[in-house]
DNA sequence: CTCATTTGGTTGAAAGTTGAATTAGTTGCC
DNA sequence: GGCAACTAATTCAACTTTCAACCAAATGAG
């Protein structure tokens, strides 16, 4: 439990530091994740639900954030022809520029704050550990049948 | 960066799962941390500022949460005789019971969701890694001279 | 076809969080 | 003692997140 506690603290500090580093680009980690995922999608457009799922935010939160980011001119919504309930989130040119500008700094920040302090072996070990944790979480989730 | 991404996702899922497990006790991880720290203090009382610091929450957030937990009857505030600006956060009997009741479940939950999926060697490795990360973060923080 | 159910997504209100401003009390220095 | 600088904690306003309610479209069983 002691190790656990210090893990919690360290990981929180890490996330906080990364968030602070991103603030210069008017982004939070959550928004960054949304934009990063969107920018990886074909044509940089994706259905709202899917984007919410892979960016790990709730549907309603995504709706709200999209409104903000839309106002900032980074994204836009387009209705879906084949399913009139649905919408696509589409990244604008401006949004693309913003994320392209932020990404290298963010990557640097991850390196500085984290990756550079790990040996290659550590990195592999860590990846393995969290893979295992995640797959167990998924199994538990399924077992709880939600 | 790929390993990093999957670390982020796994760790977020982990925290979410733990939070969900605590919800049955009407607690969030943050509140739990505050109460846990407070219950470790001598006489289960501590100055607000110190509590905020070691529980990793902002002073204003602690103020707000304390108001909520005070209403729930878990804590109470006492003014400090020697420094009239200051207050002590004091855990009530009811609060003590609440945390004593929640703790084993939480510990179980940490085990189930995380620790049990790690070998002893993994645990040591992880502790070492995050110790290093944290001490580097602290150094960077100091270097930034804040 | 039709009606109940499910799904995609939004909305508004309530709750939570943040950071700056504020209040009150303390300290150190001349 | 008097005053500037500092600290403890709370409050305020702006913003974000959550939760539940909602709407509209799609699905599917009878």
Short mmCIF file of N, CA and C in Angstrom, two decimals, chain A residues 25-127:
data_model
loop_
_atom_site.label_atom_id
_atom_site.label_comp_id
_atom_site.label_asym_id
_atom_site.label_seq_id
_atom_site.Cartn_x
_atom_site.Cartn_y
_atom_site.Cartn_z
N UNK A 25 -0.59 26.24 -24.81
CA UNK A 25 -1.28 26.07 -26.09
C UNK A 25 -2.80 26.13 -25.91
N UNK A 26 -3.23 26.63 -24.76
CA UNK A 26 -4.67 26.69 -24.47
C UNK A 26 -5.34 25.33 -24.55
N UNK A 27 -4.63 24.34 -24.05
CA UNK A 27 -5.18 22.99 -24.10
C UNK A 27 -5.05 22.30 -22.74
N UNK A 28 -5.98 21.43 -22.48
CA UNK A 28 -5.83 20.52 -21.36
C UNK A 28 -5.48 19.15 -21.95
N UNK A 29 -5.05 18.24 -21.10
CA UNK A 29 -4.76 16.89 -21.57
C UNK A 29 -5.99 16.26 -22.23
N UNK A 30 -7.16 16.50 -21.62
CA UNK A 30 -8.37 15.89 -22.14
C UNK A 30 -8.69 16.42 -23.54
N UNK A 31 -8.62 17.74 -23.69
CA UNK A 31 -8.89 18.32 -25.01
C UNK A 31 -7.83 17.87 -26.01
N UNK A 32 -6.60 17.82 -25.56
CA UNK A 32 -5.53 17.36 -26.43
C UNK A 32 -5.82 15.96 -26.94
N UNK A 33 -6.23 15.12 -26.02
CA UNK A 33 -6.53 13.74 -26.40
C UNK A 33 -7.64 13.68 -27.45
N UNK A 34 -8.67 14.47 -27.24
CA UNK A 34 -9.77 14.51 -28.20
C UNK A 34 -9.25 14.94 -29.57
N UNK A 35 -8.50 16.03 -29.59
CA UNK A 35 -8.01 16.54 -30.87
C UNK A 35 -7.02 15.58 -31.52
N UNK A 36 -6.17 14.97 -30.67
CA UNK A 36 -5.19 14.03 -31.22
C UNK A 36 -5.89 12.85 -31.90
N UNK A 37 -6.89 12.33 -31.20
CA UNK A 37 -7.62 11.20 -31.77
C UNK A 37 -8.32 11.60 -33.06
N UNK A 38 -8.92 12.78 -33.02
CA UNK A 38 -9.63 13.25 -34.21
C UNK A 38 -8.66 13.44 -35.37
N UNK A 39 -7.48 13.94 -35.07
CA UNK A 39 -6.53 14.21 -36.14
C UNK A 39 -5.97 12.92 -36.73
N UNK A 40 -6.09 11.84 -35.99
CA UNK A 40 -5.63 10.55 -36.51
C UNK A 40 -6.67 9.87 -37.40
N UNK A 41 -7.90 10.33 -37.31
CA UNK A 41 -8.97 9.67 -38.04
C UNK A 41 -8.90 10.01 -39.53
N UNK A 42 -9.40 9.11 -40.38
CA UNK A 42 -9.42 9.39 -41.81
C UNK A 42 -10.19 10.68 -42.08
N UNK A 43 -9.60 11.55 -42.88
CA UNK A 43 -10.18 12.86 -43.19
C UNK A 43 -10.33 13.73 -41.96
N UNK A 44 -9.74 13.29 -40.87
CA UNK A 44 -9.86 14.01 -39.61
C UNK A 44 -11.31 14.28 -39.24
N UNK A 45 -12.13 13.29 -39.49
CA UNK A 45 -13.53 13.38 -39.06
C UNK A 45 -13.96 12.06 -38.47
N UNK A 46 -14.84 12.15 -37.51
CA UNK A 46 -15.24 10.96 -36.79
C UNK A 46 -16.60 11.21 -36.15
N UNK A 47 -17.36 10.12 -36.00
CA UNK A 47 -18.66 10.27 -35.33
C UNK A 47 -18.45 10.63 -33.87
N UNK A 48 -19.35 11.44 -33.36
CA UNK A 48 -19.24 11.91 -31.98
C UNK A 48 -19.05 10.75 -30.99
N UNK A 49 -19.90 9.77 -31.09
CA UNK A 49 -19.84 8.67 -30.12
C UNK A 49 -18.50 7.97 -30.15
N UNK A 50 -18.02 7.72 -31.33
CA UNK A 50 -16.77 7.00 -31.43
C UNK A 50 -15.63 7.82 -30.85
N UNK A 51 -15.66 9.10 -31.16
CA UNK A 51 -14.63 9.99 -30.63
C UNK A 51 -14.67 10.01 -29.10
N UNK A 52 -15.87 10.08 -28.57
CA UNK A 52 -16.02 10.07 -27.11
C UNK A 52 -15.41 8.79 -26.56
N UNK A 53 -15.70 7.67 -27.21
CA UNK A 53 -15.23 6.40 -26.71
C UNK A 53 -13.71 6.33 -26.72
N UNK A 54 -13.09 6.62 -27.84
CA UNK A 54 -11.64 6.43 -27.89
C UNK A 54 -10.88 7.52 -27.15
N UNK A 55 -11.52 8.68 -26.96
CA UNK A 55 -10.81 9.73 -26.21
C UNK A 55 -11.14 9.63 -24.73
N UNK A 56 -11.94 8.66 -24.36
CA UNK A 56 -12.25 8.40 -22.95
C UNK A 56 -12.95 9.57 -22.27
N UNK A 57 -13.89 10.18 -22.95
CA UNK A 57 -14.71 11.19 -22.29
C UNK A 57 -16.18 10.82 -22.48
N UNK A 58 -17.00 11.32 -21.60
CA UNK A 58 -18.42 11.00 -21.71
C UNK A 58 -19.02 11.72 -22.92
N UNK A 59 -20.15 11.20 -23.38
CA UNK A 59 -20.80 11.83 -24.52
C UNK A 59 -21.15 13.28 -24.22
N UNK A 60 -21.70 13.51 -23.04
CA UNK A 60 -22.15 14.87 -22.77
C UNK A 60 -20.96 15.81 -22.63
N UNK A 61 -19.90 15.29 -22.04
CA UNK A 61 -18.71 16.12 -21.93
C UNK A 61 -18.17 16.48 -23.30
N UNK A 62 -18.15 15.50 -24.18
CA UNK A 62 -17.67 15.78 -25.52
C UNK A 62 -18.53 16.85 -26.18
N UNK A 63 -19.84 16.72 -26.03
CA UNK A 63 -20.74 17.73 -26.58
C UNK A 63 -20.36 19.12 -26.11
N UNK A 64 -20.18 19.25 -24.79
CA UNK A 64 -19.84 20.56 -24.24
C UNK A 64 -18.49 21.06 -24.74
N UNK A 65 -17.51 20.18 -24.70
CA UNK A 65 -16.18 20.61 -25.14
C UNK A 65 -16.19 20.98 -26.61
N UNK A 66 -16.94 20.22 -27.40
CA UNK A 66 -17.02 20.51 -28.83
C UNK A 66 -17.57 21.92 -29.05
N UNK A 67 -18.54 22.29 -28.22
CA UNK A 67 -19.11 23.62 -28.36
C UNK A 67 -18.01 24.67 -28.15
N UNK A 68 -17.19 24.45 -27.13
CA UNK A 68 -16.11 25.38 -26.84
C UNK A 68 -15.09 25.39 -27.98
N UNK A 69 -14.70 24.21 -28.39
CA UNK A 69 -13.67 24.13 -29.43
C UNK A 69 -14.19 24.62 -30.77
N UNK A 70 -15.51 24.49 -30.95
CA UNK A 70 -16.12 24.99 -32.17
C UNK A 70 -16.04 26.52 -32.18
N UNK A 71 -16.32 27.08 -31.01
CA UNK A 71 -16.23 28.54 -30.88
C UNK A 71 -14.80 29.01 -31.14
N UNK A 72 -13.84 28.20 -30.72
CA UNK A 72 -12.44 28.54 -30.96
C UNK A 72 -12.04 28.30 -32.41
N UNK A 73 -12.94 27.69 -33.17
CA UNK A 73 -12.67 27.48 -34.59
C UNK A 73 -11.80 26.28 -34.90
N UNK A 74 -11.67 25.38 -33.94
CA UNK A 74 -10.79 24.24 -34.15
C UNK A 74 -11.51 23.03 -34.75
N UNK A 75 -12.80 22.96 -34.49
CA UNK A 75 -13.58 21.86 -35.03
C UNK A 75 -14.92 22.38 -35.51
N UNK A 76 -15.62 21.49 -36.16
CA UNK A 76 -16.93 21.89 -36.68
C UNK A 76 -17.75 20.62 -36.70
N UNK A 77 -19.07 20.75 -36.67
CA UNK A 77 -19.90 19.56 -36.72
C UNK A 77 -20.61 19.44 -38.06
N UNK A 78 -20.70 18.22 -38.53
CA UNK A 78 -21.39 17.99 -39.79
C UNK A 78 -22.40 16.88 -39.58
N UNK A 79 -23.60 17.07 -40.13
CA UNK A 79 -24.54 15.99 -39.87
C UNK A 79 -24.26 14.78 -40.76
N UNK A 80 -24.69 13.65 -40.26
CA UNK A 80 -24.43 12.40 -40.94
C UNK A 80 -25.61 12.06 -41.85
N UNK A 81 -25.31 11.86 -43.12
CA UNK A 81 -26.37 11.60 -44.09
C UNK A 81 -27.10 10.29 -43.82
N UNK A 82 -26.30 9.27 -43.51
CA UNK A 82 -26.90 7.93 -43.44
C UNK A 82 -27.62 7.68 -42.11
N UNK A 83 -27.31 8.50 -41.12
CA UNK A 83 -28.04 8.37 -39.86
C UNK A 83 -28.33 9.76 -39.34
N UNK A 84 -29.56 10.19 -39.56
CA UNK A 84 -29.92 11.58 -39.32
C UNK A 84 -29.82 12.00 -37.86
N UNK A 85 -29.64 11.01 -36.94
CA UNK A 85 -29.44 11.40 -35.56
C UNK A 85 -27.99 11.84 -35.34
N UNK A 86 -27.12 11.31 -36.17
CA UNK A 86 -25.69 11.39 -35.90
C UNK A 86 -25.00 12.64 -36.43
N UNK A 87 -23.86 12.90 -35.83
CA UNK A 87 -23.02 14.00 -36.29
C UNK A 87 -21.57 13.54 -36.40
N UNK A 88 -20.87 14.18 -37.30
CA UNK A 88 -19.43 14.00 -37.36
C UNK A 88 -18.75 15.18 -36.68
N UNK A 89 -17.72 14.88 -35.93
CA UNK A 89 -16.81 15.93 -35.50
C UNK A 89 -15.76 16.05 -36.59
N UNK A 90 -15.54 17.26 -37.07
CA UNK A 90 -14.56 17.46 -38.13
C UNK A 90 -13.54 18.49 -37.68
N UNK A 91 -12.27 18.15 -37.87
CA UNK A 91 -11.23 19.08 -37.49
C UNK A 91 -11.04 20.12 -38.59
N UNK A 92 -10.99 21.39 -38.23
CA UNK A 92 -10.79 22.45 -39.23
C UNK A 92 -9.29 22.61 -39.49
N UNK A 93 -8.99 23.38 -40.50
CA UNK A 93 -7.59 23.68 -40.81
C UNK A 93 -6.92 24.34 -39.61
N UNK A 94 -7.65 25.25 -39.01
CA UNK A 94 -7.13 25.96 -37.85
C UNK A 94 -6.85 25.01 -36.69
N UNK A 95 -7.77 24.06 -36.49
CA UNK A 95 -7.58 23.08 -35.43
C UNK A 95 -6.37 22.22 -35.70
N UNK A 96 -6.23 21.84 -36.95
CA UNK A 96 -5.09 21.02 -37.36
C UNK A 96 -3.78 21.76 -37.08
N UNK A 97 -3.77 23.02 -37.43
CA UNK A 97 -2.57 23.82 -37.16
C UNK A 97 -2.28 23.88 -35.67
N UNK A 98 -3.35 24.05 -34.89
CA UNK A 98 -3.17 24.16 -33.43
C UNK A 98 -2.56 22.88 -32.86
N UNK A 99 -3.07 21.75 -33.33
CA UNK A 99 -2.59 20.50 -32.76
C UNK A 99 -1.17 20.18 -33.25
N UNK A 100 -0.93 20.52 -34.50
CA UNK A 100 0.42 20.30 -35.04
C UNK A 100 1.44 21.16 -34.31
N UNK A 101 0.99 22.30 -33.88
CA UNK A 101 1.88 23.20 -33.14
C UNK A 101 2.11 22.70 -31.72
N UNK A 102 1.05 22.16 -31.14
CA UNK A 102 1.15 21.73 -29.74
C UNK A 102 1.87 20.40 -29.58
N UNK A 103 1.70 19.53 -30.56
CA UNK A 103 2.18 18.15 -30.42
C UNK A 103 3.66 18.02 -30.06
N UNK A 104 4.54 18.69 -30.79
CA UNK A 104 5.95 18.49 -30.46
C UNK A 104 6.29 18.94 -29.05
N UNK A 105 5.70 20.04 -28.62
CA UNK A 105 5.94 20.49 -27.25
C UNK A 105 5.45 19.45 -26.25
N UNK A 106 4.29 18.91 -26.56
CA UNK A 106 3.74 17.92 -25.65
C UNK A 106 4.62 16.68 -25.60
N UNK A 107 5.06 16.25 -26.75
CA UNK A 107 5.94 15.08 -26.80
C UNK A 107 7.22 15.35 -26.01
N UNK A 108 7.77 16.53 -26.21
CA UNK A 108 8.95 16.93 -25.44
C UNK A 108 8.68 16.85 -23.95
N UNK A 109 7.50 17.36 -23.62
CA UNK A 109 7.15 17.44 -22.21
C UNK A 109 7.03 16.04 -21.61
N UNK A 110 6.44 15.13 -22.36
CA UNK A 110 6.35 13.74 -21.89
C UNK A 110 7.74 13.16 -21.71
N UNK A 111 8.60 13.46 -22.66
CA UNK A 111 9.98 12.96 -22.54
C UNK A 111 10.67 13.54 -21.32
N UNK A 112 10.66 14.84 -21.23
CA UNK A 112 11.33 15.52 -20.12
C UNK A 112 10.87 15.05 -18.76
N UNK A 113 9.56 14.96 -18.66
CA UNK A 113 8.97 14.71 -17.36
C UNK A 113 8.96 13.23 -17.03
N UNK A 114 9.09 12.41 -18.04
CA UNK A 114 8.83 11.01 -17.79
C UNK A 114 9.80 10.07 -18.49
N UNK A 115 9.63 9.96 -19.79
CA UNK A 115 10.30 8.90 -20.53
C UNK A 115 11.82 8.94 -20.39
N UNK A 116 12.38 10.16 -20.38
CA UNK A 116 13.84 10.25 -20.32
C UNK A 116 14.42 9.72 -19.02
N UNK A 117 13.59 9.59 -18.02
CA UNK A 117 14.09 9.10 -16.74
C UNK A 117 13.97 7.58 -16.63
N UNK A 118 13.54 6.97 -17.72
CA UNK A 118 13.38 5.52 -17.74
C UNK A 118 14.39 4.89 -18.69
N UNK A 119 14.92 3.76 -18.29
CA UNK A 119 15.73 3.01 -19.24
C UNK A 119 14.79 2.33 -20.23
N UNK A 120 15.35 1.86 -21.32
CA UNK A 120 14.53 1.16 -22.31
C UNK A 120 13.85 -0.04 -21.66
N UNK A 121 14.59 -0.67 -20.80
CA UNK A 121 14.05 -1.84 -20.12
C UNK A 121 12.87 -1.44 -19.22
N UNK A 122 13.02 -0.33 -18.53
CA UNK A 122 11.91 0.19 -17.73
C UNK A 122 10.68 0.40 -18.59
N UNK A 123 10.90 1.02 -19.73
CA UNK A 123 9.77 1.33 -20.60
C UNK A 123 9.03 0.07 -21.01
N UNK A 124 9.83 -0.93 -21.36
CA UNK A 124 9.20 -2.19 -21.78
C UNK A 124 8.43 -2.81 -20.62
N UNK A 125 9.09 -2.80 -19.46
CA UNK A 125 8.47 -3.35 -18.26
C UNK A 125 7.14 -2.65 -17.96
N UNK A 126 7.20 -1.34 -18.04
CA UNK A 126 6.02 -0.53 -17.73
C UNK A 126 4.88 -0.82 -18.71
N UNK A 127 5.24 -0.88 -19.98
CA UNK A 127 4.24 -1.16 -21.00
C UNK A 127 3.59 -2.51 -20.72
#
